[in-house]
mmCIF file of C-alpha atoms in Angstrom:
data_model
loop_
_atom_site.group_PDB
_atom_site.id
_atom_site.type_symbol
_atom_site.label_atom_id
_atom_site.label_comp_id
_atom_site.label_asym_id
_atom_site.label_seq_id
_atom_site.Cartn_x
_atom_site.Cartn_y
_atom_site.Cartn_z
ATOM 1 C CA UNK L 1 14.145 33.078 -9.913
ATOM 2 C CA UNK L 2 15.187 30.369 -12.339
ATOM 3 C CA UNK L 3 16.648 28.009 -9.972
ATOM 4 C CA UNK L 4 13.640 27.963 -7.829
ATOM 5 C CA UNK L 5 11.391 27.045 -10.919
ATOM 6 C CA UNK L 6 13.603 24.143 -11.557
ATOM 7 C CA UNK L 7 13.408 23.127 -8.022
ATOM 8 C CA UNK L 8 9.709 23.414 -8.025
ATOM 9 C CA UNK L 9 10.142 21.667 -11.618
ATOM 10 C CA UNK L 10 12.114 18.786 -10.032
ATOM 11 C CA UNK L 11 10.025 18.077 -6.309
ATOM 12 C CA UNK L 12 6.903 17.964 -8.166
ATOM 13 C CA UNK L 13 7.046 14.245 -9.191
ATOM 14 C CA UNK L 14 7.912 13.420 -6.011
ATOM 15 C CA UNK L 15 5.205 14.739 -4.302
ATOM 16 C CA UNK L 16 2.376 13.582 -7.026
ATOM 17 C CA UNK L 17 4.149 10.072 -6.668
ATOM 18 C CA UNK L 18 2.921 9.993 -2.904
ATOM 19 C CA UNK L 19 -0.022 12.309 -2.918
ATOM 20 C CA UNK L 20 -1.851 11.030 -6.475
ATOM 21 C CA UNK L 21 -3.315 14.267 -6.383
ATOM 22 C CA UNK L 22 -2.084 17.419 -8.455
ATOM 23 C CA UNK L 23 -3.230 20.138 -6.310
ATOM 24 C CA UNK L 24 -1.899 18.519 -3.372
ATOM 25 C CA UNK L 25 1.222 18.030 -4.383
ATOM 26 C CA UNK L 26 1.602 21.721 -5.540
ATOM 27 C CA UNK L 27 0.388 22.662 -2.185
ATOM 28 C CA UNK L 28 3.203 20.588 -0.871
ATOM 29 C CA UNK L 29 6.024 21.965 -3.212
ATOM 30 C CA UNK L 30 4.565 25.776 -2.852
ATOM 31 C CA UNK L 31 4.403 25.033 1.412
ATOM 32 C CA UNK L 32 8.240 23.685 1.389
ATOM 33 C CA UNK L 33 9.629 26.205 -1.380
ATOM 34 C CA UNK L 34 8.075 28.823 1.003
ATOM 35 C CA UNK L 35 9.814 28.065 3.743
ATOM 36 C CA UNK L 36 13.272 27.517 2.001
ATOM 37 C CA UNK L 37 12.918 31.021 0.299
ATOM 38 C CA UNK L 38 12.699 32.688 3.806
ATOM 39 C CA UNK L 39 15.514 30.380 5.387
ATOM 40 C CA UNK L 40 17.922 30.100 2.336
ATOM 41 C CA UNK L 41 20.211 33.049 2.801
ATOM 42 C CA UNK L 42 21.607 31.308 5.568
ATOM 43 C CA UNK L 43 23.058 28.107 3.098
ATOM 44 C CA UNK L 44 22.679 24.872 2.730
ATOM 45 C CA UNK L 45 25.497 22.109 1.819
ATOM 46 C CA UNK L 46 22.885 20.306 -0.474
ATOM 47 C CA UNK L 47 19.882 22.529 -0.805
ATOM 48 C CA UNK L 48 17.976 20.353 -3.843
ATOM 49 C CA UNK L 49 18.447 17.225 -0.793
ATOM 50 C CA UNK L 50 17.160 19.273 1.612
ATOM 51 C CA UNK L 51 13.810 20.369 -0.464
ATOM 52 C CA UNK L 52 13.145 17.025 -1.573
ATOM 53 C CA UNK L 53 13.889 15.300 2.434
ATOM 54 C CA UNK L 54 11.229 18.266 3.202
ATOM 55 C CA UNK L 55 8.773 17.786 0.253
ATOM 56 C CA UNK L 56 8.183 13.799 0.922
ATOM 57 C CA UNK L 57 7.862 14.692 4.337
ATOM 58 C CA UNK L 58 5.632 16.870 3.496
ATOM 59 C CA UNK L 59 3.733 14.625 1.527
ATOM 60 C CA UNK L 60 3.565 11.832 3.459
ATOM 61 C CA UNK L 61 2.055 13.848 6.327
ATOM 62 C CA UNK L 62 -0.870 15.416 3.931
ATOM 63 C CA UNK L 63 -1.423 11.534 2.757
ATOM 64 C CA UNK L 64 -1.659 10.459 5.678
ATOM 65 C CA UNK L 65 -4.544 13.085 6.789
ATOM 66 C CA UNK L 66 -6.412 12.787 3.437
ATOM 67 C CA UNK L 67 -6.636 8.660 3.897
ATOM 68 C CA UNK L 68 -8.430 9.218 7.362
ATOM 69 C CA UNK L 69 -10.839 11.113 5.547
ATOM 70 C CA UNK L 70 -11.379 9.236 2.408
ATOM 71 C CA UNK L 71 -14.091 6.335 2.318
ATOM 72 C CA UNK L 72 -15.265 4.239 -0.524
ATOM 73 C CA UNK L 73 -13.232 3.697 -4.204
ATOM 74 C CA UNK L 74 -10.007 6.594 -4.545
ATOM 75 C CA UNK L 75 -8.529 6.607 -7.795
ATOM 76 C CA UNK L 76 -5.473 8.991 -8.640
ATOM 77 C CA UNK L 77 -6.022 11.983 -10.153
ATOM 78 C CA UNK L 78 -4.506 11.781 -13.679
ATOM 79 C CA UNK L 79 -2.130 13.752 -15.073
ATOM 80 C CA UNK L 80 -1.042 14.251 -18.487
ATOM 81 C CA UNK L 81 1.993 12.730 -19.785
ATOM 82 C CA UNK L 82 2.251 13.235 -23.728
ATOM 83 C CA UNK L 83 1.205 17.125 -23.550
ATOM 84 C CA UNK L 84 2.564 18.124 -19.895
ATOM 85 C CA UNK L 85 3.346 21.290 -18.720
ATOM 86 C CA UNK L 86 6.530 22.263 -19.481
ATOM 87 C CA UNK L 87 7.187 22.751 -15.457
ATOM 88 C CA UNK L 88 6.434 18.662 -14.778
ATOM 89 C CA UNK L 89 8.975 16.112 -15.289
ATOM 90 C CA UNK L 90 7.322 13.918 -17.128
ATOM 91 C CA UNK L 91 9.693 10.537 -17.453
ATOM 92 C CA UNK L 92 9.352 10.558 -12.930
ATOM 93 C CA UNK L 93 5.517 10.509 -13.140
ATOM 94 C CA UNK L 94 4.756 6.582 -11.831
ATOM 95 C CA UNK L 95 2.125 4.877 -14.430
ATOM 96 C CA UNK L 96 -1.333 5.081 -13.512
ATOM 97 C CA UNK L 97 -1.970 1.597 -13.327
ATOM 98 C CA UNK L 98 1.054 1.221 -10.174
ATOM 99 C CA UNK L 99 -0.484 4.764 -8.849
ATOM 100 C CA UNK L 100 -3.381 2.587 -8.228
ATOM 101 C CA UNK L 101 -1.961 -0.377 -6.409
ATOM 102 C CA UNK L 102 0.192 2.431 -4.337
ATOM 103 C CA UNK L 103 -2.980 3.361 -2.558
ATOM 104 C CA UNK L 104 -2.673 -0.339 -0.343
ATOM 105 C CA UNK L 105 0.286 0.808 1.118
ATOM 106 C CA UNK L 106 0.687 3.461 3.978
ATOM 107 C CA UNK L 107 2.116 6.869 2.929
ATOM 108 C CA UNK L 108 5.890 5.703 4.697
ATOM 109 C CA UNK L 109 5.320 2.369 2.818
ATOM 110 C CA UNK L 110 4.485 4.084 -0.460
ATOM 111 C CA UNK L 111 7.395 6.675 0.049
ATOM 112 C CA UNK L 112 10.121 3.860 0.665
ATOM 113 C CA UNK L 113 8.666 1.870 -2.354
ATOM 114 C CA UNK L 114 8.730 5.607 -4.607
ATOM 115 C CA UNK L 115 12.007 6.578 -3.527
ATOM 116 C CA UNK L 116 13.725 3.131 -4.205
ATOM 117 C CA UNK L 117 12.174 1.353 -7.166
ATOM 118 C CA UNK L 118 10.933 5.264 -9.449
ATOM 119 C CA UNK L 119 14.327 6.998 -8.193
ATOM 120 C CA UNK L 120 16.534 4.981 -7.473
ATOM 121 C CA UNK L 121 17.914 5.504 -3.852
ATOM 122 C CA UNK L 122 19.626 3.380 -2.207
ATOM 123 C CA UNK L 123 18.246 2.456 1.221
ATOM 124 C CA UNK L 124 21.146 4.796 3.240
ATOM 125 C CA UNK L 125 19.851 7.663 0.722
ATOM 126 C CA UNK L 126 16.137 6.794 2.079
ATOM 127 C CA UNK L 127 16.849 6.342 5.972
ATOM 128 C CA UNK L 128 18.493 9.842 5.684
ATOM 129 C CA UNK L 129 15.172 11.110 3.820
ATOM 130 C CA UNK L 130 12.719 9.746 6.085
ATOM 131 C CA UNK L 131 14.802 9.922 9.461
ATOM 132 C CA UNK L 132 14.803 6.155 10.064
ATOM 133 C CA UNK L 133 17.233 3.664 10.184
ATOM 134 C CA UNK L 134 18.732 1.731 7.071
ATOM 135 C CA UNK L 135 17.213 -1.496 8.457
ATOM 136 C CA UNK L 136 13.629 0.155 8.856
ATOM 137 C CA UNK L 137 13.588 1.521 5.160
ATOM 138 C CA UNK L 138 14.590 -2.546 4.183
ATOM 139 C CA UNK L 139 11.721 -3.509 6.150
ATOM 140 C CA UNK L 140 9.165 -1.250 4.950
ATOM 141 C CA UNK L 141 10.259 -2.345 1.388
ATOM 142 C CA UNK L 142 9.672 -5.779 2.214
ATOM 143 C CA UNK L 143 6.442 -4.793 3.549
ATOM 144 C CA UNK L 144 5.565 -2.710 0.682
ATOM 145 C CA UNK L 145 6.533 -5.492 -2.050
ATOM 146 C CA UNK L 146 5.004 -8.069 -0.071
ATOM 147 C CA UNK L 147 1.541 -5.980 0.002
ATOM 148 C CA UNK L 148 1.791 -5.650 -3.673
ATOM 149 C CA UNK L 149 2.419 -9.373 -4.626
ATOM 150 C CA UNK L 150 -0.798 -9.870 -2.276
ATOM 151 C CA UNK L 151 -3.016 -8.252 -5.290
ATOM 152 C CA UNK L 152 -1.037 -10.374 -7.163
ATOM 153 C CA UNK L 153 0.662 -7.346 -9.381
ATOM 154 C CA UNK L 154 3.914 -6.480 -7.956
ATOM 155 C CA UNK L 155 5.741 -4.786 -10.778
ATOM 156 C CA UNK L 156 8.340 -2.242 -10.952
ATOM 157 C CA UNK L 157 6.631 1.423 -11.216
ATOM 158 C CA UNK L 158 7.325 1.826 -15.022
ATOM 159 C CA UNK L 159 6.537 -1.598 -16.291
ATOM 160 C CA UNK L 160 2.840 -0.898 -17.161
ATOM 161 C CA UNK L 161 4.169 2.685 -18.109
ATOM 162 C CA UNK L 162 4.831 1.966 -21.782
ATOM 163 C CA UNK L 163 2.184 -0.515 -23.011
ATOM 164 C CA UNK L 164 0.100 1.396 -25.376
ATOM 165 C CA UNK L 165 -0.317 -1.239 -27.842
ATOM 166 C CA UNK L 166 -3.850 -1.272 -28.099
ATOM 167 C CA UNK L 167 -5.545 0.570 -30.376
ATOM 168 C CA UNK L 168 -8.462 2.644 -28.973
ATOM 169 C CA UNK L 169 -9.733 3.771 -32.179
ATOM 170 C CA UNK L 170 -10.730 -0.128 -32.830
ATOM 171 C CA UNK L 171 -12.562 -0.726 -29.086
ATOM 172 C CA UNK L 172 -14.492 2.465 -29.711
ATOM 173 C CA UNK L 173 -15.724 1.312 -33.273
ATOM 174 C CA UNK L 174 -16.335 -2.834 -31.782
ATOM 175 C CA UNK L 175 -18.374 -1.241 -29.062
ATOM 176 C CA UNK L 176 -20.740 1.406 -31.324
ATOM 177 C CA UNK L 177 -21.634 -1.538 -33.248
ATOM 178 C CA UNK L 178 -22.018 -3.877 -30.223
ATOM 179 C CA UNK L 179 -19.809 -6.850 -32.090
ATOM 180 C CA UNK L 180 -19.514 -8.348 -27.895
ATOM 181 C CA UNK L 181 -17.601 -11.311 -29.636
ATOM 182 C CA UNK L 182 -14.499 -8.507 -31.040
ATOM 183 C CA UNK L 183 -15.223 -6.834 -27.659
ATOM 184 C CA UNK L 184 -14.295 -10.477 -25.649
ATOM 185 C CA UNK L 185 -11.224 -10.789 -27.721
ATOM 186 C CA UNK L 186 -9.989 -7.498 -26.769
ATOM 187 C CA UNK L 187 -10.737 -7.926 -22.872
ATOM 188 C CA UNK L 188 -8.704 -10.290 -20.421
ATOM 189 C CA UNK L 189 -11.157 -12.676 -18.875
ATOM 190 C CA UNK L 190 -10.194 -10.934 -15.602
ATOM 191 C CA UNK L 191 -10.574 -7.461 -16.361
ATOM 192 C CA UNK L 192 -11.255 -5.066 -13.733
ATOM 193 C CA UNK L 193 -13.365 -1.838 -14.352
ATOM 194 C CA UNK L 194 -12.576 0.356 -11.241
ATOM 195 C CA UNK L 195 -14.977 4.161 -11.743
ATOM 196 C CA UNK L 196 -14.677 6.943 -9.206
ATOM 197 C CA UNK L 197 -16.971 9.984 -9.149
ATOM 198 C CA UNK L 198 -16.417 12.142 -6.167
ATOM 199 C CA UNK L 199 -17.877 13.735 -3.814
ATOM 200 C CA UNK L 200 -20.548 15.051 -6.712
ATOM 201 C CA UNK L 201 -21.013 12.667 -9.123
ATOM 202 C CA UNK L 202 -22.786 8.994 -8.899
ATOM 203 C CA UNK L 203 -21.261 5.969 -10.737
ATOM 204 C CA UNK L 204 -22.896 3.273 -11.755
ATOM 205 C CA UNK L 205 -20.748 0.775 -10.073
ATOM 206 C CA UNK L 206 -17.445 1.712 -8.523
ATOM 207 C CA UNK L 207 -16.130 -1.860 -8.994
ATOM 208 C CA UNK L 208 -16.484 -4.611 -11.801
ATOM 209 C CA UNK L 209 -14.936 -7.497 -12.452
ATOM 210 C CA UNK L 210 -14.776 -10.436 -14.999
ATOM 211 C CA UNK L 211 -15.262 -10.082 -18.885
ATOM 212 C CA UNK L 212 -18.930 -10.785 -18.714
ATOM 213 C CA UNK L 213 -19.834 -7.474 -16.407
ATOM 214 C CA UNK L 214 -17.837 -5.463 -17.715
ATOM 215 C CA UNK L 215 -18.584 -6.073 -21.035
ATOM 216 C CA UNK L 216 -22.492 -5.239 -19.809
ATOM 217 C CA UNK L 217 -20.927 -2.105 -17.936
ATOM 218 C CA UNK L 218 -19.559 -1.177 -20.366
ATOM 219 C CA UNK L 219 -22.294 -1.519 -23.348
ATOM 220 C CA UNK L 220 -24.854 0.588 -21.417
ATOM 221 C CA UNK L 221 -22.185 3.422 -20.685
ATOM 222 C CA UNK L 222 -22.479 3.638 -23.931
ATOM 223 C CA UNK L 223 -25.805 3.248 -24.583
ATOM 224 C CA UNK L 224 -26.786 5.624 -21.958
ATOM 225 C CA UNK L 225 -23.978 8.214 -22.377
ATOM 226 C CA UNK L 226 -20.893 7.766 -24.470
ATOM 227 C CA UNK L 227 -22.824 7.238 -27.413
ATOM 228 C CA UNK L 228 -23.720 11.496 -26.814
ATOM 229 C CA UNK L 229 -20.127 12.550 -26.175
ATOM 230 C CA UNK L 230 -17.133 13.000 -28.655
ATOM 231 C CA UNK L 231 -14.016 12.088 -27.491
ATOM 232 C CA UNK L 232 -10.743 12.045 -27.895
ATOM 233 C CA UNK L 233 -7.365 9.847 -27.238
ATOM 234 C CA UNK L 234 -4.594 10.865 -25.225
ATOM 235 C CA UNK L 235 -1.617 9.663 -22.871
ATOM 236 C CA UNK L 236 -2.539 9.668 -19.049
ATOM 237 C CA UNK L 237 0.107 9.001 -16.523
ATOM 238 C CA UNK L 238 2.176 6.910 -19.292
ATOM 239 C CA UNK L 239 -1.222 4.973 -20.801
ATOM 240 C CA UNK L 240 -3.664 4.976 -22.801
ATOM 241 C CA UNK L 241 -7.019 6.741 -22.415
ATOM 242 C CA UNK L 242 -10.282 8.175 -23.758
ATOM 243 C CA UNK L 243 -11.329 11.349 -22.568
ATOM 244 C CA UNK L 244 -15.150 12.205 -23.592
ATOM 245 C CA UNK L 245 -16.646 15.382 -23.587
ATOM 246 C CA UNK L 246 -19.827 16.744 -23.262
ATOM 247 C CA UNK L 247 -20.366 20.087 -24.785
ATOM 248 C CA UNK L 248 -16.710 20.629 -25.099
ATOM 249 C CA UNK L 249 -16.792 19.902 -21.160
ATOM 250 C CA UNK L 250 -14.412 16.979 -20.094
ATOM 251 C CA UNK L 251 -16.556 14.748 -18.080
ATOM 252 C CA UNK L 252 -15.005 11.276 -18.163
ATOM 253 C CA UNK L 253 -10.884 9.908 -18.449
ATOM 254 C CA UNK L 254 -10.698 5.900 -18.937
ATOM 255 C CA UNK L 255 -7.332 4.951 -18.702
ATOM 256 C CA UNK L 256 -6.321 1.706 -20.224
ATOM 257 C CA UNK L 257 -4.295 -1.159 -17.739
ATOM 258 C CA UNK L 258 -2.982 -3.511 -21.178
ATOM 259 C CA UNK L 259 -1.064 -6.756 -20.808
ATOM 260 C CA UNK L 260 0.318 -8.092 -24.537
ATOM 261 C CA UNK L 261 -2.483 -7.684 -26.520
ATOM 262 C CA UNK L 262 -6.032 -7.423 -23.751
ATOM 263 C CA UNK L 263 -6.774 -4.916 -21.748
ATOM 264 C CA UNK L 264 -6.684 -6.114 -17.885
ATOM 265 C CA UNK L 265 -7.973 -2.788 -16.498
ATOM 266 C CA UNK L 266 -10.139 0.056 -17.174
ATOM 267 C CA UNK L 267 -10.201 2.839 -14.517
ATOM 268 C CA UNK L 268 -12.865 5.614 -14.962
ATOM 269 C CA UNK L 269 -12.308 9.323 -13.735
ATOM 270 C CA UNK L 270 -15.937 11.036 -13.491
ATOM 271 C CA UNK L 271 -14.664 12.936 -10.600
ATOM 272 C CA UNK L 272 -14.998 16.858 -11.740
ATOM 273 C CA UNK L 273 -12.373 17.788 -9.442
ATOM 274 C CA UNK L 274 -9.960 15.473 -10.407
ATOM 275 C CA UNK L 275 -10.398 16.571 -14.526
ATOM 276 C CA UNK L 276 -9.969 19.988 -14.126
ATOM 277 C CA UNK L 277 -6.632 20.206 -14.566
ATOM 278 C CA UNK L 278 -6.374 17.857 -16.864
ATOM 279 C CA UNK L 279 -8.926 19.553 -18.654
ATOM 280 C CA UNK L 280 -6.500 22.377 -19.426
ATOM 281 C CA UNK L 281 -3.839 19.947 -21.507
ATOM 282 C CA UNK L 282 -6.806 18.318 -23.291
ATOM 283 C CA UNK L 283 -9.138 20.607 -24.290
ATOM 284 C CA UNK L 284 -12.231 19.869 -25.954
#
């Protein structure tokens, strides 16, 4: 039915938004749409607030069960945002650089901060979502913005979003011929290089920080096995990134934190699991 497919179409960012993982959040939207199919003949006032009060619910529970299990460096899974599917709204997907910084808070945190600052309810709207009280939701905003501006980045979620002004093509070529001098003038002295693998797949560091390591992190990826993949450019999650492939396999997705003109943040997806999807929007 048509109007369930633009339900689905329509929860989906909301659920990603918490979860940071696409298969979750389908599993979320399929879980709550099944229930509503079998329950709907009997009407609802407001069915698209009911599915969405049951979806971040929803969410927030799985989020909250997946970060007792989860140890070491998490990054989101990215998602496409140039080439999505059709069925995704893209303009609601958070940038991946604030999908990040989301993982300090706790799933209600995160879904007080989502539902206030990427959609735009008011804090009545959100007590009425998440069953508290108006003065709860204020609180956990507080909380939530005050946990941000601790790591020293508390933006709104679209303000890294639409910084793609460098130009990828350029750091490829400065690092193939190793000119480190172009590669310092393209880096923030502060950079961060954040690389998560999975279950299945070692990194060589999972964190790196300052201009110097990464720019040494950085030269023997290459060296050792960027140098053997082709690649290609894309937009993840609202940013730049570089997806290499080996064998027409994607095996890595850097996506590109930029401030003005230097890039403040690299984070590296190695994780199989968490390219397979998007994989199927950038094939090699």
């Amino acid at each position: 039915m048509e109007f369930l497919n633009e339900y689905q179409k329509k929860l989906f960012p909301y659920a990603y938004n918490i979860l940071g993982s696409v298969d979750d959040a389908l599993d979320a939207v399929q879980d709550v749409m099944s229930k509503f199919e079998a329950i709907a003949q009997k009407g609802f006032q407001n069915e698209i607030g009911y599915l969405i009060r049951s979806v971040v619910n929803t969410a927030i529970n799985i989020k909250q069960r997946n970060q007792r299990l989860r140890h070491g460096v998490w990054l989101p899974e990215p998602i496409s945002t140039d080439r999505a599917d059709k069925n995704i709204e893209r303009e609601e997907i958070i940038g991946y650089s604030m999908m990040v910084l989301l993982e300090h808070l706790n799933p209600k945190e995160r879904a007080v901060f989502i539902l206030k600052e990427t959609f735009d309810y008011a804090h009545e709207e959100i007590a009425d979502v998440l069953s508290i009280t108006v003065n709860n939701s204020r609180k956990l905003l507080s909380r939530a913005k005050s946990t941000l501006q601790t790591h020293n980045l508390q933006r709104s979620p679209t303000e890294y979003s639409f910084n793609n002004s460098i130009d990828l093509q350029e750091y490829i070529d400065i690092i193939k011929v190793g000119d480190v001098k172009a590669l310092e003038s393209k880096l923030n002295k502060d950079i961060v290089l954040i690389a998560d693998g999975g279950k299945n797949v070692s990194v060589v560091r999972q964190f790196t920080s300052g201009i110097e390591n990464v720019i040494k992190l950085i030269t023997h990826l290459y060296d050792t096995y960027h140098k053997n993949y082709s690649y290609k450019t894309g937009i993840v999650n609202h940013q730049s990134a570089i997806l290499f492939y080996q064998r027409q396999l994607l095996v890595n997705c850097q996506v590109f934190e930029v401030n003005g003109d230097q890039i403040t943040g690299i984070y590296s997806i190695v994780d199989p699991a968490k390219l397979k999807k998007l994989a199927a929007t950038f094939p090699g």
